[in-house]
JSON list of C-alpha atoms in Angstrom, two decimals:
[
{"chain": "U", "resi": 1, "resn": "MET", "atom": "CA", "xyz": [94.88, 18.89, -29.26]},
{"chain": "U", "resi": 2, "resn": "GLU", "atom": "CA", "xyz": [92.85, 22.03, -28.72]},
{"chain": "U", "resi": 3, "resn": "LYS", "atom": "CA", "xyz": [89.05, 21.84, -28.40]},
{"chain": "U", "resi": 4, "resn": "ASN", "atom": "CA", "xyz": [86.98, 24.83, -29.46]},
{"chain": "U", "resi": 5, "resn": "ILE", "atom": "CA", "xyz": [83.29, 25.24, -28.77]},
{"chain": "U", "resi": 6, "resn": "THR", "atom": "CA", "xyz": [81.13, 27.91, -30.35]},
{"chain": "U", "resi": 7, "resn": "LEU", "atom": "CA", "xyz": [78.39, 29.24, -28.09]},
{"chain": "U", "resi": 8, "resn": "GLN", "atom": "CA", "xyz": [75.49, 31.27, -29.40]},
{"chain": "U", "resi": 9, "resn": "SER", "atom": "CA", "xyz": [74.27, 34.21, -27.40]},
{"chain": "U", "resi": 10, "resn": "SER", "atom": "CA", "xyz": [70.74, 34.09, -26.05]},
{"chain": "U", "resi": 11, "resn": "SER", "atom": "CA", "xyz": [69.75, 37.17, -28.09]},
{"chain": "U", "resi": 12, "resn": "HIS", "atom": "CA", "xyz": [70.70, 35.32, -31.28]},
{"chain": "U", "resi": 13, "resn": "LEU", "atom": "CA", "xyz": [68.52, 32.39, -30.23]},
{"chain": "U", "resi": 14, "resn": "TYR", "atom": "CA", "xyz": [65.60, 34.77, -29.54]},
{"chain": "U", "resi": 15, "resn": "LEU", "atom": "CA", "xyz": [66.08, 36.34, -32.97]},
{"chain": "U", "resi": 16, "resn": "GLN", "atom": "CA", "xyz": [66.05, 32.94, -34.68]},
{"chain": "U", "resi": 17, "resn": "SER", "atom": "CA", "xyz": [62.94, 31.96, -32.73]},
{"chain": "U", "resi": 18, "resn": "PHE", "atom": "CA", "xyz": [61.21, 35.22, -33.70]},
{"chain": "U", "resi": 19, "resn": "GLN", "atom": "CA", "xyz": [62.15, 34.78, -37.37]},
{"chain": "U", "resi": 20, "resn": "ARG", "atom": "CA", "xyz": [60.83, 31.23, -37.38]},
{"chain": "U", "resi": 21, "resn": "MET", "atom": "CA", "xyz": [57.56, 32.32, -35.75]},
{"chain": "U", "resi": 22, "resn": "ALA", "atom": "CA", "xyz": [57.19, 35.26, -38.18]},
{"chain": "U", "resi": 23, "resn": "GLY", "atom": "CA", "xyz": [57.70, 32.87, -41.10]},
{"chain": "U", "resi": 24, "resn": "GLN", "atom": "CA", "xyz": [54.95, 30.59, -39.80]},
{"chain": "U", "resi": 25, "resn": "VAL", "atom": "CA", "xyz": [52.57, 33.54, -39.37]},
{"chain": "U", "resi": 26, "resn": "LEU", "atom": "CA", "xyz": [53.33, 34.70, -42.90]},
{"chain": "U", "resi": 27, "resn": "ARG", "atom": "CA", "xyz": [52.67, 31.24, -44.34]},
{"chain": "U", "resi": 28, "resn": "ILE", "atom": "CA", "xyz": [49.33, 31.07, -42.48]},
{"chain": "U", "resi": 29, "resn": "ALA", "atom": "CA", "xyz": [48.38, 34.59, -43.62]},
{"chain": "U", "resi": 30, "resn": "ASN", "atom": "CA", "xyz": [49.24, 33.79, -47.26]},
{"chain": "U", "resi": 31, "resn": "LYS", "atom": "CA", "xyz": [47.17, 30.57, -47.32]},
{"chain": "U", "resi": 32, "resn": "PRO", "atom": "CA", "xyz": [43.87, 32.29, -48.32]},
{"chain": "U", "resi": 33, "resn": "ILE", "atom": "CA", "xyz": [45.66, 34.17, -51.10]},
{"chain": "U", "resi": 34, "resn": "GLN", "atom": "CA", "xyz": [47.22, 30.93, -52.33]},
{"chain": "U", "resi": 35, "resn": "LEU", "atom": "CA", "xyz": [43.79, 29.28, -52.37]},
{"chain": "U", "resi": 36, "resn": "LEU", "atom": "CA", "xyz": [42.35, 32.25, -54.26]},
{"chain": "U", "resi": 37, "resn": "SER", "atom": "CA", "xyz": [45.25, 32.06, -56.70]},
{"chain": "U", "resi": 38, "resn": "ALA", "atom": "CA", "xyz": [44.48, 28.39, -57.31]},
{"chain": "U", "resi": 39, "resn": "TYR", "atom": "CA", "xyz": [40.83, 29.31, -57.91]},
{"chain": "U", "resi": 40, "resn": "TYR", "atom": "CA", "xyz": [41.77, 32.04, -60.40]},
{"chain": "U", "resi": 41, "resn": "SER", "atom": "CA", "xyz": [44.14, 29.60, -62.13]},
{"chain": "U", "resi": 42, "resn": "ALA", "atom": "CA", "xyz": [41.31, 27.10, -62.51]},
{"chain": "U", "resi": 43, "resn": "VAL", "atom": "CA", "xyz": [38.89, 29.73, -63.83]},
{"chain": "U", "resi": 44, "resn": "LEU", "atom": "CA", "xyz": [41.37, 31.27, -66.28]},
{"chain": "U", "resi": 45, "resn": "GLU", "atom": "CA", "xyz": [42.79, 27.85, -67.22]},
{"chain": "U", "resi": 46, "resn": "LYS", "atom": "CA", "xyz": [46.38, 29.04, -66.83]},
{"chain": "U", "resi": 47, "resn": "PRO", "atom": "CA", "xyz": [48.71, 29.43, -63.84]},
{"chain": "U", "resi": 48, "resn": "ILE", "atom": "CA", "xyz": [48.35, 32.68, -61.90]},
{"chain": "U", "resi": 49, "resn": "SER", "atom": "CA", "xyz": [51.08, 33.99, -59.59]},
{"chain": "U", "resi": 50, "resn": "LEU", "atom": "CA", "xyz": [50.46, 35.57, -56.20]},
{"chain": "U", "resi": 51, "resn": "LYS", "atom": "CA", "xyz": [51.30, 39.00, -57.66]},
{"chain": "U", "resi": 52, "resn": "GLN", "atom": "CA", "xyz": [48.69, 38.55, -60.37]},
{"chain": "U", "resi": 53, "resn": "THR", "atom": "CA", "xyz": [46.21, 37.47, -57.70]},
{"chain": "U", "resi": 54, "resn": "TRP", "atom": "CA", "xyz": [46.84, 40.70, -55.81]},
{"chain": "U", "resi": 55, "resn": "LEU", "atom": "CA", "xyz": [46.37, 42.67, -59.05]},
{"chain": "U", "resi": 56, "resn": "LEU", "atom": "CA", "xyz": [43.02, 40.96, -59.65]},
{"chain": "U", "resi": 57, "resn": "LEU", "atom": "CA", "xyz": [41.95, 41.72, -56.08]},
{"chain": "U", "resi": 58, "resn": "ASN", "atom": "CA", "xyz": [42.94, 45.35, -56.62]},
{"chain": "U", "resi": 59, "resn": "ALA", "atom": "CA", "xyz": [40.80, 45.52, -59.76]},
{"chain": "U", "resi": 60, "resn": "GLN", "atom": "CA", "xyz": [37.85, 43.99, -57.89]},
{"chain": "U", "resi": 61, "resn": "ALA", "atom": "CA", "xyz": [38.20, 46.49, -55.05]},
{"chain": "U", "resi": 62, "resn": "ALA", "atom": "CA", "xyz": [38.40, 49.35, -57.56]},
{"chain": "U", "resi": 63, "resn": "PHE", "atom": "CA", "xyz": [35.24, 48.11, -59.27]},
{"chain": "U", "resi": 64, "resn": "VAL", "atom": "CA", "xyz": [33.36, 47.92, -55.97]},
{"chain": "U", "resi": 65, "resn": "MET", "atom": "CA", "xyz": [34.46, 51.42, -55.00]},
{"chain": "U", "resi": 66, "resn": "THR", "atom": "CA", "xyz": [33.45, 52.72, -58.43]},
{"chain": "U", "resi": 67, "resn": "ALA", "atom": "CA", "xyz": [30.08, 51.00, -58.77]},
{"chain": "U", "resi": 68, "resn": "PHE", "atom": "CA", "xyz": [28.53, 50.91, -55.31]},
{"chain": "U", "resi": 69, "resn": "PRO", "atom": "CA", "xyz": [28.93, 54.25, -53.48]},
{"chain": "U", "resi": 70, "resn": "MET", "atom": "CA", "xyz": [26.17, 56.11, -55.37]},
{"chain": "U", "resi": 71, "resn": "GLU", "atom": "CA", "xyz": [25.97, 59.11, -53.04]},
{"chain": "U", "resi": 72, "resn": "SER", "atom": "CA", "xyz": [29.68, 59.93, -53.01]},
{"chain": "U", "resi": 73, "resn": "PRO", "atom": "CA", "xyz": [31.01, 63.23, -54.39]},
{"chain": "U", "resi": 74, "resn": "PHE", "atom": "CA", "xyz": [31.53, 63.45, -58.13]},
{"chain": "U", "resi": 75, "resn": "LEU", "atom": "CA", "xyz": [35.31, 63.92, -57.86]},
{"chain": "U", "resi": 76, "resn": "ALA", "atom": "CA", "xyz": [35.61, 60.85, -55.62]},
{"chain": "U", "resi": 77, "resn": "ARG", "atom": "CA", "xyz": [33.70, 58.82, -58.20]},
{"chain": "U", "resi": 78, "resn": "ILE", "atom": "CA", "xyz": [35.99, 60.09, -60.98]},
{"chain": "U", "resi": 79, "resn": "ALA", "atom": "CA", "xyz": [39.05, 59.16, -58.86]},
{"chain": "U", "resi": 80, "resn": "CYS", "atom": "CA", "xyz": [37.64, 55.66, -58.28]},
{"chain": "U", "resi": 81, "resn": "LEU", "atom": "CA", "xyz": [36.91, 55.30, -61.99]},
{"chain": "U", "resi": 82, "resn": "ALA", "atom": "CA", "xyz": [40.50, 56.28, -62.80]},
{"chain": "U", "resi": 83, "resn": "TRP", "atom": "CA", "xyz": [41.71, 53.75, -60.21]},
{"chain": "U", "resi": 84, "resn": "PHE", "atom": "CA", "xyz": [39.53, 51.06, -61.83]},
{"chain": "U", "resi": 85, "resn": "VAL", "atom": "CA", "xyz": [40.77, 51.81, -65.35]},
{"chain": "U", "resi": 86, "resn": "HIS", "atom": "CA", "xyz": [44.39, 51.79, -64.15]},
{"chain": "U", "resi": 87, "resn": "ALA", "atom": "CA", "xyz": [43.85, 48.49, -62.30]},
{"chain": "U", "resi": 88, "resn": "LEU", "atom": "CA", "xyz": [42.34, 46.92, -65.43]},
{"chain": "U", "resi": 89, "resn": "LEU", "atom": "CA", "xyz": [45.25, 48.07, -67.59]},
{"chain": "U", "resi": 90, "resn": "VAL", "atom": "CA", "xyz": [47.80, 46.70, -65.11]},
{"chain": "U", "resi": 91, "resn": "CYS", "atom": "CA", "xyz": [45.92, 43.37, -64.94]},
{"chain": "U", "resi": 92, "resn": "ARG", "atom": "CA", "xyz": [45.76, 43.17, -68.72]},
{"chain": "U", "resi": 93, "resn": "ARG", "atom": "CA", "xyz": [49.53, 43.71, -69.01]},
{"chain": "U", "resi": 94, "resn": "SER", "atom": "CA", "xyz": [50.26, 41.19, -66.27]},
{"chain": "U", "resi": 95, "resn": "ILE", "atom": "CA", "xyz": [47.93, 38.41, -67.35]}
]
């Protein structure tokens, strides 16, 4: 009877270790977004996905950039206003 053993190369083990560590870092980095998504779900009284959470954050950032920089050039303010309107329309379609 013939016995066969499969050996993994050390580079494959390093790759698996790196992928596992990257997955843990990604889970830790996504935790605040998941908590924010749960908050939005509670406020809106319906489930909100992570994509919808990112769209809401985009709309909030667009609002801040539109409303607060009072001394910015007029064209920059118009561009931020267009960004804000676009973000609102995308949020409305998504939610």
